[in-house]
Structures are given as structure tokens and as C-alpha cells.
Amino acid sequence: MAVQESRNASAEEVLKAALDLFSRQGYGATTMRQIAEKAGTSLGNVYHHFKNKEEIFATLLDRYFQVLLDPKLRLNQVFSRAAFPDDLEEMATAIEEVVDRFGREIMLIYIDVIEFSGKHVRWFYETMAERFHRIYDAPLKERKERGELGEVDPVFAVMLSVRWFFYFFTVEKYFGVPMHFGMDPQQAVHEFIKVLRCGLLPRGRPCPPAREPAKEGKATKGGRARS
Amino acid sequence: MAVQESRNASAEEVLKAALDLFSRQGYGATTMRQIAEKAGTSLGNVYHHFKNKEEIFATLLDRYFQVLLDPKLRLNQVFSRAAFPDDLEEMATAIEEVVDRFGREIMLIYIDVIEFSGKHVRWFYETMAERFHRIYDAPLKERKERGELGEVDPVFAVMLSVRWFFYFFTVEKYFGVPMHFGMDPQQAVHEFIKVLRCGLLPRGRPCPPAREPAKEGKATKGGRARS
DNA sequence: CCCTCCCAACCGAACGTCCGTTCTGTACTA
DNA sequence: TAGTACAGAACGGACGTTCGGTTGGGAGGG
């Protein structure tokens, strides 16, 4: 943690360049000279703003997690409404937005897992379950008592949905494998939501139709073509 | 592709050492000298067996995909029986076995995505949907016509399950974040299967009880503690 | 108003080490 | 005698980091 907020412009350029390079080639394969050049500054100046390479990497990850935990993030507003599973379509859209905006930061997570044994990101995932329980435990218990939910653990289903949407959009957009389920993203999201709400086995009552996607629909925009 | 099958013992040592090092530090951060030393041989001899560093990396990934597509692999026997979704417990066990045995190779996939833009692994994921359709289309269509399945796309559900189990066990065992869902692995697997079979919303008929896990049950063994 | 001083911002050469790869040579087996 | 397995020095370059030095704009005294 220990995130410096707004340094000057050239330090920001360094961070931007480093994010691009790290996310495309990994940490060990990215050099300080590449970062300096891409940032349009000198090697010496990079070291003036950051004490070493790892500090740059850690700062980038810290900032991303700060955004991820920011209540102003649309995804967190979806969470705080706790309207699961009625708002699954909005949740998917909000997560797609995060992956679109922060795809490169998400790559840093995988890099940290590999090259740092996850030391900068582990705390985030270790505390994940607790965060979801804090938000969803009470409202979903209430809905369950009203008979609006079946017999499965609803907070587990929230975490499953969130992790699956993140995984799916990340692979689609940043792993370079679009349509890896053999269908459009919006169709895959739609199918996933249907499975989640209704399950595979036949039901006595019919499966309710999908809700209209919230505001501006997404799940269509192409991701970056890597290389 | 172009996989050399059985070179001599020292080439195998090189591959083993490289797998360990690549999976723990990434490709760019691993040096040929580290590989040679860990393999107990000389730098010159490494270059006698492999023309360069990338050939070692590609060989490791090729071998893994060869195993993944081998009909003798227990997971593939589960697939070929096409008993989905009755055999979800066996599928989970078989995937856990793959992740236990080939966790480091799975890390190579993430490394390839980052450091090579996925160039060695893309073909595998691009052809994934087709492979599942070839196996599951006919049997699941038949089951659906017999009224044994609900209204969701069953082949999608197969792919969802497989990808989910791989993702889940990989994060548990190799991302260094055990219990990231706040529960035991076997409990998380159990909950996932329940969601998949029965969905979240209340049902007319009750959700069928879980099947006994096939042979020797797993979902408990600890993974490697990554430093 | 000017002059001085200060210090953050910035630069690039230099340091010692290590990189991927090549090359030459030796030991051993067939 | 040929050829494979192996060893390690050598090469040219790049690595992360340090360091001495140059800017340029604002504070403060006269």
C-alpha cells in the first residue's frame, strides 16, 4: 500500500509506460531503459521518482486495488444494492466495464502471481470472501427466508458470478482468445446467467425471462488485439 | 508442435529444471545459466540439446497439451462417457488431479499469454469449443429430447464447468490463495455443482442429492506452498 | 526590482554484473 | 574413426542501479 497520490506529470508518464510494458512482456522481461524511453524521459529521472523497478510495479497494483475498492466504481454500486440475482445482467455489464478499462492492470495480477509468488495481490484475494459476506449476508438471508431463493448458498453464488465474469471477459479481451466458448460474449453471458438462475435440470416452474440490460448495453465491443 | 519424444536423460533434466524455473519466475526472468545449473549440467550442453531458450519453453507447453489431449487421461475418459451432468463430481475430481499433476505447466500458459501474447497456446483455446461440441452435441441433444435437461444450453454448461474447475483449482493451489471462497475446496466444488444442477431460484421439484464421488475422493490435498 | 540561493527535476555516463548465444575443445562409445 | 554428449571460456551487448552534474523557477532579503 502506501500509495503516493498525485506526483508530477513525468512520474505519471513513467507509470503509464511501465503499465503498458509490464502488461505485455512481464516484469522481468521489461527493462528500466524501455520504461524511460517510452515515458519520454531519462533513466536517471525514472530513478529520481521511484526508488527501483519493483516500486513502480507495486504502485501500479496498489492503484488498481484502490480503484477496485472505491465505492464510486459502478461495480461497487451494483454490489452495495445487493439485488442479486435480479441484477446479474447489470453486474456483467459493470464487470465488463472494469475489464475494458483496467485490462492491463488485471494482467499485472497474473504477473505478480508468477514472478512474485503473488506477494502484492494475495491480501486482496484472501479478504475477498469476507468482503462479499459483509455486503450480501443479511439481504440474501432475508430473501431466502421469504422463499425467493432456492436451496443453494447465495453468497457463494455471488462470488462465483463475479469471479466467472472477470475470468470470462479477461480471457476474451486480453488472453487473445475471443469467442473461446464458441459464441458471442453477450450470448455466453446470457447463457451463464440462465444456468445460474435456473440450473441445468428440468424445473417444475418455468425459468423467468432475462431482465433488460441496465443502461448502455455492452458485451460487444472488441478488446485489444494483442500483437 | 513438433515434439521430440524421448531424448536422453540430461535433456529431460533440462526440461524439468526449466519447467520449475519458468513456472516460478516467468520466461524473461529465467536465465539459461539457472536452467543449466539446476539441471546439473553445463550451459554448453543445454545448447547442445535445444537450439535456444524459446525451444525449451515451447517443448514444455507442447508436451502438456499432448497429455491434455491424450485419450488415456482420466479426464478425457470422463469426457468421452458424456454422462454430464450426472458425473460432475467425477469431472471435478479428474480436473483436480490434472491441476495437481500439471500445475506448473498450467502456469506456463499464463506466462505464454503475457510474454508471448499467447502464441504457443492460442490454438488450444481456439479449438476448445469445437472439441466439446464434437463429444457432447449428440448425447446431450438426446438427453434433452428425453426431458432429462432443462432449457439452458447443455454444451455451454459443460464448458463452463470445465473452465470453472480448472480456474478454481489453479487459484487454490498455485496462485497461493487457498480458501479464496471462504470454504474448503470440496465444499466449494459441492456448492458449484448444486448451482449448476439446480440454479439459484426456487424450483417446483426438489434438487437431487449429490452423487458419491467416484473412486478415491480428493479435493482435500494441499497444493504446493509457493514460497 | 534585482540578486542570491536552494532544491526538485532532470540528464546520461559509468559500474559491476549478467544475459543469450557461439565456439572450441575433450571424453567416451560404437 | 566418427559422432554424440558434454564442458566452459569467450563475445558483444544489455541489465539494474548509482552518481556527479546541469537546469530552472520560486522564496527571501535588500
PDB file of C-alpha atoms (C1' of nucleotides) in Angstrom, chain C residues 1-26:
ATOM      1  C1'  DC C   1      13.091  45.478  -8.668  1.00  0.00           C
ATOM      2  C1'  DC C   2      17.040  42.589  -8.758  1.00  0.00           C
ATOM      3  C1'  DC C   3      20.129  39.314  -6.912  1.00  0.00           C
ATOM      4  C1'  DT C   4      21.198  35.239  -4.483  1.00  0.00           C
ATOM      5  C1'  DC C   5      20.335  30.774  -3.009  1.00  0.00           C
ATOM      6  C1'  DC C   6      18.041  26.423  -2.925  1.00  0.00           C
ATOM      7  C1'  DC C   7      16.222  22.299  -4.297  1.00  0.00           C
ATOM      8  C1'  DA C   8      13.305  19.435  -7.052  1.00  0.00           C
ATOM      9  C1'  DA C   9      13.504  17.883 -11.697  1.00  0.00           C
ATOM     10  C1'  DC C  10      16.239  16.095 -14.909  1.00  0.00           C
ATOM     11  C1'  DC C  11      20.163  14.009 -17.621  1.00  0.00           C
ATOM     12  C1'  DG C  12      23.473  10.482 -19.211  1.00  0.00           C
ATOM     13  C1'  DA C  13      27.916   8.361 -18.333  1.00  0.00           C
ATOM     14  C1'  DA C  14      29.773   4.850 -15.599  1.00  0.00           C
ATOM     15  C1'  DC C  15      29.925   0.481 -12.632  1.00  0.00           C
ATOM     16  C1'  DG C  16      29.857  -4.200 -11.966  1.00  0.00           C
ATOM     17  C1'  DT C  17      27.291  -7.980 -13.235  1.00  0.00           C
ATOM     18  C1'  DC C  18      24.855 -10.949 -16.030  1.00  0.00           C
ATOM     19  C1'  DC C  19      22.486 -12.041 -20.357  1.00  0.00           C
ATOM     20  C1'  DG C  20      21.690 -15.429 -24.703  1.00  0.00           C
ATOM     21  C1'  DT C  21      24.408 -17.423 -27.786  1.00  0.00           C
ATOM     22  C1'  DT C  22      28.646 -19.190 -30.100  1.00  0.00           C
ATOM     23  C1'  DC C  23      32.786 -21.529 -30.335  1.00  0.00           C
ATOM     24  C1'  DT C  24      36.494 -24.592 -29.426  1.00  0.00           C
ATOM     25  C1'  DG C  25      37.929 -28.464 -27.329  1.00  0.00           C
ATOM     26  C1'  DT C  26      37.677 -33.033 -24.693  1.00  0.00           C
TER      27       DT C  26
END
